[in-house]
Amino acid sequence: MVKTLLKCADLQTLPVGIASVLAGAAAAAVNGNFEWLTVSVCLLFIVCFQITANIVHRYSVVLQHSGEHVEEYIQYSQREMQFPLKKVLHEGIGVMGMLTIIFSLIIFQMGMGQWWMFLVAVVTVLALYLNSFGVYPLSKTPMNYVLTFLFFGPVAVVSVTYLQARYHAVDALTWHDLGPGVFCGIVAGVFAGNSVLVYNALNIEKDRHFGKHTLATIFGLKGTQLFLTLASVLAVGAAAFGSVLFMKSIWWIPTLIVAGGAGVNVWVARRLGASSLEDYPRLTAWINWTSLAIQLVFVIIFLACGAPDTRGIDYL
């Protein structure tokens, strides 16, 4: 039963969520707002939330018979057949969902009960539901890419940045405090979206057969490769522009780092034409772990080079 849940949890996707939190940590560090405790709790939350979301998706597939054969995907063993797959997934959602709620309440308390946090939580849950359930789940449409970009990009990153800045920012939270989170969020969001797009690209024919309309089925293989390349260029542009605004003296360092990550994404895009579905874990791992590595390096660099915003302080 545990092995089944671990397979359905898609643990190989966790670097995407972890990278989002690290991006928020790096963005806060630019202005000296980094907070270890907040980042730690956010990491625990994102891991629990992402595992819950992955299991929910598998559960929806089992209920809807939407063409993804979960039993084959997880290689359901004879020993585990005594536990109906639907029941196993349902219990997994209950356990991980409860942990997610606990950490979300802790974060809500850290944020001093701000209304915007409740709004983000409601929208996130609604997006999770619409992405997996309903008459036509959004995971079967181009919105899957959009939601991935937004929630693992700007939404998650700016939220983590805000939670830390509340404790340290001298002035009211402004573009100066949250701006770095926007640009770090774009980079994290692009890489997260690209990871989803790679999976869709390797499932084009199968998805078309089952009536899915993902970006990959709309663009085709060549179009998807071009889209991945252009999205990677966008990430580099966002990194360069954000670095010029907020890290003037060393703007070229974050830009070169993201350019290296974009190069990995472009390489993966070129590999799609000669790859099959069996190559999905390896190809997405390149994107996911590259994104995590970039954000981790950002945290280190920005902690070393960022400086607290001291405007308005009267030194005696």
Protein backbone atom coordinates (compact mmCIF):
# COMPACT_ATOMS: atom_id res chain seq x y z
CA MET A 1 0.00 0.00 0.00
CA VAL A 2 2.79 2.41 0.92
CA LYS A 3 4.70 1.56 -2.26
CA THR A 4 1.58 2.24 -4.29
CA LEU A 5 1.13 5.67 -2.71
CA LEU A 6 4.78 6.53 -3.25
CA LYS A 7 4.48 5.71 -6.94
CA CYS A 8 1.29 7.76 -7.29
CA ALA A 9 2.89 10.64 -5.39
CA ASP A 10 5.23 11.31 -8.35
CA LEU A 11 8.09 12.21 -6.05
CA GLN A 12 10.26 13.05 -9.07
CA THR A 13 8.20 16.23 -9.49
CA LEU A 14 9.00 17.58 -6.01
CA PRO A 15 12.01 19.64 -7.15
CA VAL A 16 9.52 21.89 -8.97
CA GLY A 17 7.74 22.91 -5.77
CA ILE A 18 10.94 23.10 -3.73
CA ALA A 19 12.45 25.37 -6.40
CA SER A 20 9.47 27.73 -6.04
CA VAL A 21 10.03 28.12 -2.30
CA LEU A 22 13.77 28.58 -2.78
CA ALA A 23 13.02 31.22 -5.41
CA GLY A 24 10.95 33.10 -2.83
CA ALA A 25 13.78 32.74 -0.32
CA ALA A 26 16.27 34.10 -2.83
CA ALA A 27 14.00 37.02 -3.73
CA ALA A 28 13.63 37.94 -0.05
CA ALA A 29 17.39 37.69 0.44
CA VAL A 30 17.94 40.41 -2.17
CA ASN A 31 16.74 42.99 0.38
CA GLY A 32 17.98 41.19 3.46
CA ASN A 33 14.53 39.80 4.32
CA PHE A 34 15.48 36.11 4.37
CA GLU A 35 13.83 34.17 7.22
CA TRP A 36 14.92 30.56 7.87
CA LEU A 37 11.85 29.50 9.86
CA THR A 38 9.40 30.80 7.27
CA VAL A 39 11.27 29.11 4.43
CA SER A 40 11.43 25.81 6.33
CA VAL A 41 7.68 25.76 6.99
CA CYS A 42 6.94 26.72 3.39
CA LEU A 43 9.14 23.85 2.18
CA LEU A 44 7.22 21.37 4.34
CA PHE A 45 3.94 22.80 3.06
CA ILE A 46 4.87 22.68 -0.63
CA VAL A 47 6.09 19.07 -0.39
CA CYS A 48 2.86 17.94 1.31
CA PHE A 49 0.71 19.99 -1.05
CA GLN A 50 2.44 18.72 -4.18
CA ILE A 51 2.21 15.09 -3.09
CA THR A 52 -1.48 15.61 -2.30
CA ALA A 53 -2.08 17.22 -5.70
CA ASN A 54 -0.32 14.36 -7.50
CA ILE A 55 -2.36 11.71 -5.66
CA VAL A 56 -5.55 13.68 -6.31
CA HIS A 57 -4.74 13.68 -10.02
CA ARG A 58 -4.22 9.90 -10.03
CA TYR A 59 -7.44 9.49 -8.10
CA SER A 60 -9.34 11.56 -10.68
CA VAL A 61 -7.88 9.44 -13.48
CA VAL A 62 -9.10 6.26 -11.79
CA LEU A 63 -12.58 7.74 -11.37
CA GLN A 64 -12.87 9.12 -14.89
CA HIS A 65 -10.96 6.46 -16.88
CA SER A 66 -9.42 9.28 -18.89
CA GLY A 67 -6.85 7.22 -20.73
CA GLU A 68 -4.01 7.20 -18.21
CA HIS A 69 -3.76 3.62 -16.97
CA VAL A 70 -2.67 4.22 -13.40
CA GLU A 71 -2.47 0.50 -12.63
CA GLU A 72 0.13 0.11 -15.37
CA TYR A 73 1.91 3.31 -14.38
CA ILE A 74 2.49 2.19 -10.81
CA GLN A 75 2.92 -1.50 -11.69
CA TYR A 76 0.26 -2.54 -9.19
CA SER A 77 1.51 -5.81 -7.67
CA GLN A 78 -0.57 -8.88 -6.87
CA ARG A 79 0.16 -8.46 -3.18
CA GLU A 80 -1.30 -4.95 -3.24
CA MET A 81 -4.46 -6.03 -5.09
CA GLN A 82 -6.06 -6.80 -1.72
CA PHE A 83 -6.31 -3.01 -1.33
CA PRO A 84 -8.53 -1.46 -4.04
CA LEU A 85 -6.55 1.26 -5.79
CA LYS A 86 -9.33 3.80 -5.31
CA LYS A 87 -9.29 3.18 -1.55
CA VAL A 88 -5.51 3.42 -1.35
CA LEU A 89 -5.54 6.77 -3.15
CA HIS A 90 -8.46 8.06 -1.07
CA GLU A 91 -6.63 7.30 2.17
CA GLY A 92 -3.45 8.87 0.80
CA ILE A 93 -5.34 12.06 -0.02
CA GLY A 94 -6.75 12.12 3.52
CA VAL A 95 -3.37 11.78 5.23
CA MET A 96 -1.40 14.14 3.00
CA GLY A 97 -4.31 16.57 2.82
CA MET A 98 -4.38 16.81 6.60
CA LEU A 99 -0.64 17.53 6.74
CA THR A 100 -1.08 20.16 4.06
CA ILE A 101 -3.83 21.86 6.06
CA ILE A 102 -1.73 21.82 9.23
CA PHE A 103 1.23 23.51 7.55
CA SER A 104 -1.06 25.96 5.75
CA LEU A 105 -2.54 27.01 9.11
CA ILE A 106 0.96 27.54 10.48
CA ILE A 107 1.79 29.70 7.47
CA PHE A 108 -1.47 31.60 7.91
CA GLN A 109 -0.47 32.34 11.49
CA MET A 110 2.99 33.45 10.38
CA GLY A 111 1.36 35.81 7.92
CA MET A 112 -0.63 37.32 10.79
CA GLY A 113 -3.93 36.23 9.29
CA GLN A 114 -3.76 38.46 6.21
CA TRP A 115 -6.87 38.25 3.99
CA TRP A 116 -4.80 37.76 0.85
CA MET A 117 -3.46 34.46 2.22
CA PHE A 118 -6.98 33.12 2.58
CA LEU A 119 -7.72 34.24 -0.98
CA VAL A 120 -4.61 32.48 -2.32
CA ALA A 121 -5.59 29.30 -0.46
CA VAL A 122 -9.14 29.33 -1.86
CA VAL A 123 -7.96 29.97 -5.43
CA THR A 124 -5.30 27.24 -5.13
CA VAL A 125 -7.81 24.62 -3.93
CA LEU A 126 -10.26 25.66 -6.65
CA ALA A 127 -7.54 25.39 -9.31
CA LEU A 128 -6.55 21.95 -8.00
CA TYR A 129 -10.16 20.77 -8.25
CA LEU A 130 -10.78 22.20 -11.71
CA ASN A 131 -7.48 20.81 -12.96
CA SER A 132 -8.42 17.23 -12.07
CA PHE A 133 -12.22 17.05 -11.89
CA GLY A 134 -15.29 18.47 -13.55
CA VAL A 135 -16.88 17.86 -16.94
CA TYR A 136 -13.62 18.64 -18.72
CA PRO A 137 -10.62 18.89 -16.36
CA LEU A 138 -8.19 21.72 -17.09
CA SER A 139 -5.33 19.19 -17.13
CA LYS A 140 -6.63 18.20 -20.56
CA THR A 141 -6.37 21.78 -21.86
CA PRO A 142 -3.67 24.44 -22.38
CA MET A 143 -4.70 25.83 -19.00
CA ASN A 144 -2.66 23.06 -17.40
CA TYR A 145 0.50 24.83 -18.52
CA VAL A 146 -0.86 28.23 -17.47
CA LEU A 147 -1.84 27.02 -13.98
CA THR A 148 1.52 25.31 -13.50
CA PHE A 149 3.35 28.47 -14.54
CA LEU A 150 1.30 30.70 -12.26
CA PHE A 151 1.08 28.59 -9.10
CA PHE A 152 4.64 27.24 -9.14
CA GLY A 153 5.86 30.58 -10.42
CA PRO A 154 4.74 34.11 -9.46
CA VAL A 155 1.98 33.07 -7.02
CA ALA A 156 4.14 30.77 -4.90
CA VAL A 157 7.33 32.82 -5.14
CA VAL A 158 5.79 36.22 -4.37
CA SER A 159 3.82 34.69 -1.48
CA VAL A 160 6.97 33.24 0.09
CA THR A 161 8.80 36.53 -0.49
CA TYR A 162 5.97 38.47 1.18
CA LEU A 163 5.86 36.20 4.22
CA GLN A 164 9.53 36.90 4.91
CA ALA A 165 9.48 40.60 4.05
CA ARG A 166 6.70 41.26 6.57
CA TYR A 167 9.14 40.67 9.40
CA HIS A 168 12.04 42.73 8.10
CA ALA A 169 10.99 45.38 5.58
CA VAL A 170 11.48 48.89 6.92
CA ASP A 171 8.97 50.57 4.61
CA ALA A 172 5.53 49.29 3.72
CA LEU A 173 5.76 46.37 1.31
CA THR A 174 6.34 47.84 -2.12
CA TRP A 175 7.71 46.89 -5.51
CA HIS A 176 11.16 47.24 -3.96
CA ASP A 177 10.37 44.35 -1.59
CA LEU A 178 8.26 42.13 -3.84
CA GLY A 179 9.70 42.92 -7.28
CA PRO A 180 12.53 40.34 -7.06
CA GLY A 181 9.88 37.69 -6.31
CA VAL A 182 8.07 38.48 -9.56
CA PHE A 183 11.16 37.90 -11.70
CA CYS A 184 12.33 34.85 -9.74
CA GLY A 185 8.76 33.58 -10.04
CA ILE A 186 8.78 33.93 -13.82
CA VAL A 187 11.96 31.86 -14.04
CA ALA A 188 10.63 29.16 -11.69
CA GLY A 189 7.24 29.17 -13.44
CA VAL A 190 8.71 28.78 -16.92
CA PHE A 191 10.80 25.79 -15.88
CA ALA A 192 7.83 24.21 -14.07
CA GLY A 193 5.62 24.69 -17.13
CA ASN A 194 8.31 23.27 -19.40
CA SER A 195 8.42 20.12 -17.27
CA VAL A 196 4.68 19.60 -17.80
CA LEU A 197 5.00 20.36 -21.49
CA VAL A 198 7.70 17.71 -21.93
CA TYR A 199 5.36 15.08 -20.48
CA ASN A 200 2.55 16.23 -22.77
CA ALA A 201 4.85 16.19 -25.79
CA LEU A 202 5.72 12.55 -25.20
CA ASN A 203 1.98 11.75 -24.99
CA ILE A 204 0.77 13.64 -28.06
CA GLU A 205 -0.75 10.73 -29.98
CA LYS A 206 -2.25 9.13 -26.90
CA ASP A 207 -3.73 12.43 -25.71
CA ARG A 208 -5.24 13.12 -29.13
CA HIS A 209 -6.81 9.67 -29.11
CA PHE A 210 -8.53 10.42 -25.79
CA GLY A 211 -9.65 13.87 -26.87
CA LYS A 212 -7.24 15.93 -24.80
CA HIS A 213 -6.25 19.39 -26.03
CA THR A 214 -2.98 20.17 -24.31
CA LEU A 215 -0.50 22.68 -25.70
CA ALA A 216 1.48 19.79 -27.13
CA THR A 217 -1.48 18.33 -29.03
CA ILE A 218 -2.30 21.80 -30.39
CA PHE A 219 1.23 22.75 -31.44
CA GLY A 220 2.49 19.32 -32.46
CA LEU A 221 6.01 18.10 -31.72
CA LYS A 222 7.86 20.77 -33.72
CA GLY A 223 5.69 23.54 -32.33
CA THR A 224 6.18 22.26 -28.80
CA GLN A 225 9.95 22.23 -29.25
CA LEU A 226 9.80 25.83 -30.48
CA PHE A 227 7.54 26.84 -27.57
CA LEU A 228 9.94 25.29 -25.05
CA THR A 229 12.82 27.18 -26.61
CA LEU A 230 10.99 30.52 -26.63
CA ALA A 231 9.80 30.03 -23.04
CA SER A 232 13.40 29.35 -21.98
CA VAL A 233 14.50 32.57 -23.71
CA LEU A 234 11.76 34.40 -21.80
CA ALA A 235 13.18 33.07 -18.54
CA VAL A 236 16.62 34.44 -19.43
CA GLY A 237 15.10 37.80 -20.36
CA ALA A 238 13.20 37.99 -17.06
CA ALA A 239 16.36 37.11 -15.13
CA ALA A 240 18.37 39.76 -16.96
CA PHE A 241 15.76 42.50 -16.53
CA GLY A 242 15.15 41.68 -12.88
CA SER A 243 18.86 41.51 -12.14
CA VAL A 244 19.49 44.91 -13.73
CA LEU A 245 16.74 46.40 -11.56
CA PHE A 246 17.58 44.79 -8.24
CA MET A 247 21.16 43.44 -8.43
CA LYS A 248 22.80 46.15 -10.50
CA SER A 249 26.43 45.45 -9.69
CA ILE A 250 26.25 41.71 -10.36
CA TRP A 251 23.34 41.55 -12.82
CA TRP A 252 25.31 39.35 -15.18
CA ILE A 253 25.75 36.51 -12.66
CA PRO A 254 22.04 35.57 -12.25
CA THR A 255 21.56 36.10 -15.97
CA LEU A 256 24.32 33.65 -16.89
CA ILE A 257 23.05 31.10 -14.37
CA VAL A 258 19.52 31.17 -15.82
CA ALA A 259 20.98 31.10 -19.34
CA GLY A 260 22.72 27.85 -18.42
CA GLY A 261 19.43 26.42 -17.14
CA ALA A 262 17.66 27.58 -20.28
CA GLY A 263 20.29 25.77 -22.30
CA VAL A 264 19.36 22.53 -20.51
CA ASN A 265 15.69 23.16 -21.36
CA VAL A 266 16.54 23.75 -25.03
CA TRP A 267 18.61 20.55 -25.06
CA VAL A 268 15.63 18.63 -23.64
CA ALA A 269 13.39 20.20 -26.29
CA ARG A 270 15.72 18.98 -29.04
CA ARG A 271 15.73 15.49 -27.51
CA LEU A 272 11.94 15.17 -27.70
CA GLY A 273 11.98 14.11 -31.33
CA ALA A 274 14.12 11.07 -30.55
CA SER A 275 12.50 10.14 -27.23
CA SER A 276 9.58 8.01 -26.07
CA LEU A 277 7.32 8.03 -23.02
CA GLU A 278 9.83 5.85 -21.17
CA ASP A 279 12.29 8.76 -21.34
CA TYR A 280 9.86 11.10 -19.54
CA PRO A 281 11.34 10.69 -16.02
CA ARG A 282 14.87 11.33 -17.27
CA LEU A 283 14.03 14.35 -19.42
CA THR A 284 11.83 16.07 -16.84
CA ALA A 285 14.42 15.32 -14.16
CA TRP A 286 16.90 17.42 -16.12
CA ILE A 287 14.48 20.38 -16.08
CA ASN A 288 13.26 19.93 -12.51
CA TRP A 289 16.65 19.51 -10.88
CA THR A 290 18.14 22.30 -12.99
CA SER A 291 15.42 24.64 -11.74
CA LEU A 292 16.05 23.60 -8.14
CA ALA A 293 19.81 24.03 -8.54
CA ILE A 294 19.38 27.51 -10.02
CA GLN A 295 17.20 28.70 -7.16
CA LEU A 296 19.52 27.17 -4.56
CA VAL A 297 22.47 29.01 -6.09
CA PHE A 298 20.37 32.19 -6.12
CA VAL A 299 19.73 31.82 -2.38
CA ILE A 300 23.45 31.52 -1.71
CA ILE A 301 24.41 34.43 -3.99
CA PHE A 302 21.67 36.77 -2.82
CA LEU A 303 22.35 36.00 0.85
CA ALA A 304 25.97 36.92 0.22
CA CYS A 305 25.35 39.98 -1.95
CA GLY A 306 21.92 41.24 -0.89
CA ALA A 307 21.66 44.07 1.60
CA PRO A 308 18.85 45.12 3.95
CA ASP A 309 16.73 48.03 2.83
CA THR A 310 17.72 50.73 5.30
CA ARG A 311 15.71 53.60 3.85
CA GLY A 312 14.07 55.64 6.56
CA ILE A 313 16.29 54.39 9.41
CA ASP A 314 17.68 57.13 11.57
CA TYR A 315 21.02 55.97 12.98
CA LEU A 316 21.89 57.60 16.29
